């Protein structure tokens, strides 16, 4: 069936069963491949997007459940928190292979929006759902703190 | 709405894109025609291989330097490192550098991106290629100005005449330089290290600016016009096969196009596809759903009785038998028998999975009897030969494009997934992308082998170690390529067993036989993982038996600064492909990292209640790493408050990215030690996704991690793998220091998510 989606501020009509995970609609139907597949069971966070500003795992979000809502992906995430995160990520050379980093960045932006100055515990809680097999956790933590500092300026 | 983009758009990988502007002059192409017609150029055979500048560099009229990277980018920042080497000597501004990913082609020499050797093997020739082209540009400018070439210098994209300060941009000189022959090696002038602007510096990454925007094409991201999507139901057991299948329900799933039975695999498994039934669909989700509806009866094959619990007992029984001697110094058995004190311990490390965040994925498209593949492969030449072999076409008919790799860790050196895509695309007559789900990746891997080891040490009255016996038993990697291979090869043993650098009078390495029942493959640092775990744990056990400080005892065992050559004691030893002259086993460097990390961690300080420090040091891939782990066992809960790691990798091309590898590689080792275990039951792998296969998360990572590089002018060593081996034993030694419980069997946390400290063997 035809579903109308708002993704990164643009409307898209897609033909998909409503129970199709948003992840595959983004990647296969719309060619927005920045959102990654990692596990399909909401365990790794590689597919994290924002739905009405809240982080969600696109691999288990039925596309029918996000119709009419504002979906934001790594390709479209913007604003002061996103700018600060991208800048800190680049400056501190956080990513290694980069595959999980779309999801890490989406989670970090959401974390900073809800906690502008996150503590270590906040970072643990906000980022525990995003696995990085390259184990760039040391730099992710550092970069979130740096991005938070810049957000305050 | 974006539809499938044309194939060429896939190639826009870099931060600036690949497309050459209209009318741009590509020096390399001109040179290639000029030189390759009859004889190879003067730089075709320098240290590391072909350094002909046209192979590596294409200059455009606007000064853009397109530099070819023949290795696979998987997070080790090899794009940046390879370009740093060329750009350093070419003298181009960093912002003018654009990477071009090489196809799989033997003309580049070895492209197998594993073994921590991209920099080790290319450090010289890529700098020579850059310098040769710079000298040709200088010569072209000298001719234009009618001056001597010695007065002309290439500096940041321009040739400058020192007498008059006249300048010409490289782009304007490219055509004239293209007509010249590269200088012979003896006339190449490389910079002194103190002149380097990019090498041994934290030069900015060429991939990260794209990554943070969600750009860049991984294997799983490839899209071609008319492409179909496939997943494969593979036999649960290796060498199993399809008895029968019913695809009625599968074909009813909307979007499913067809099911295809793949040929059954035969031994040896090598890089061949595992067989099974593919579901081909119009999108990935339909393929996954279709596979769920597929009913397959499997023939279990010869490995159906493989059971990890029972197999562990088999390994332990084997490791208690005398083995085959592979290295011997003195009379180890005699010394053990007459020891004042004899210490014995057995260690077990289970199978591990790579679980790189991007599972294997490949796309193929046929045109007649020629096939083009796009894959996240660590080894495009092997992908090419595997596809050619499996599809029965000449290698020349196979083109392999290398995408970005969402992690590799050794899994993507195996090419089964690329061959699957080629087989299915040919069958469908359309491009097909094969995606492995996480379940596929975990259940059908090339696993890190399972091992049991027995160590024995003789202590004299003073507590000094006089004899050291190491017996190691594991199904070898050779079993993947040769049916029935069941004995550790020198290639496995050189990884932390045959090169043990201890200053003891009596030293022996023994091996025993073990059959493989799953596909065994290399995983980041490979046999160093279990060898370093056993050897470095045992050092701390000896120290404890002798009543000594583990760090002091480790330094005493390493002994005075000297060079070790295992070949003098009966071992075959290839030193990771590097010369023993340029990359000796130098105990002085191993001592130095050990002493440095101890100082960094403030070894010997008073620790809070329940805390403990552990230390381990290990040489692998010709680099030296020492690690200290601090653990805290508070209220029966194990945490890791801090980790310190020091690496001596010789000359390091990118200091920041090497530190990132040291951090990540150390945590990779800790993650495996804490949680990593793949088990088989009835020949099939039990773990299927992240809840059951566990890896370290942010909240489990140490809040404090300090990594340091040893400044060194030595030739480059490996960087990607050496950080991993010392992590596990440093952790186990810290746990012992904190709790008095010795962990000899990994992982520390079992499937029930409880730690096994009470149940350590």
mmCIF file of C-alpha atoms in Angstrom, chain B residues 23 54 67 83 101 130-131 204 222 243 250 373 376 390 513 567 581 604 606 652 674 681 688 692 701 727 729 739:
data_model
loop_
_atom_site.group_PDB
_atom_site.id
_atom_site.type_symbol
_atom_site.label_atom_id
_atom_site.label_comp_id
_atom_site.label_asym_id
_atom_site.label_seq_id
_atom_site.Cartn_x
_atom_site.Cartn_y
_atom_site.Cartn_z
ATOM 1 C CA UNK B 23 39.343 18.275 -20.057
ATOM 2 C CA UNK B 54 51.763 6.317 -12.914
ATOM 3 C CA UNK B 67 46.176 8.933 -5.291
ATOM 4 C CA UNK B 83 47.891 9.065 0.774
ATOM 5 C CA UNK B 101 40.185 2.990 -4.545
ATOM 6 C CA UNK B 130 55.606 10.383 -4.765
ATOM 7 C CA UNK B 131 59.203 11.533 -4.887
ATOM 8 C CA UNK B 204 43.321 14.673 9.170
ATOM 9 C CA UNK B 222 25.671 -0.566 -3.161
ATOM 10 C CA UNK B 243 18.013 -32.487 1.195
ATOM 11 C CA UNK B 250 8.226 -18.090 0.581
ATOM 12 C CA UNK B 373 31.428 -7.260 -8.336
ATOM 13 C CA UNK B 376 33.369 -4.955 1.272
ATOM 14 C CA UNK B 390 33.241 -20.774 -8.461
ATOM 15 C CA UNK B 513 46.444 -32.498 17.059
ATOM 16 C CA UNK B 567 65.062 -20.216 13.997
ATOM 17 C CA UNK B 581 67.351 -7.539 10.034
ATOM 18 C CA UNK B 604 52.722 -0.219 42.796
ATOM 19 C CA UNK B 606 48.005 1.760 46.948
ATOM 20 C CA UNK B 652 54.027 5.619 12.800
ATOM 21 C CA UNK B 674 34.853 -10.505 28.992
ATOM 22 C CA UNK B 681 25.703 -27.831 19.486
ATOM 23 C CA UNK B 688 22.520 -15.907 16.632
ATOM 24 C CA UNK B 692 23.391 -14.011 22.989
ATOM 25 C CA UNK B 701 33.923 0.384 28.524
ATOM 26 C CA UNK B 727 44.451 -6.934 26.793
ATOM 27 C CA UNK B 729 45.908 -11.422 30.073
ATOM 28 C CA UNK B 739 40.191 -11.180 43.980
#
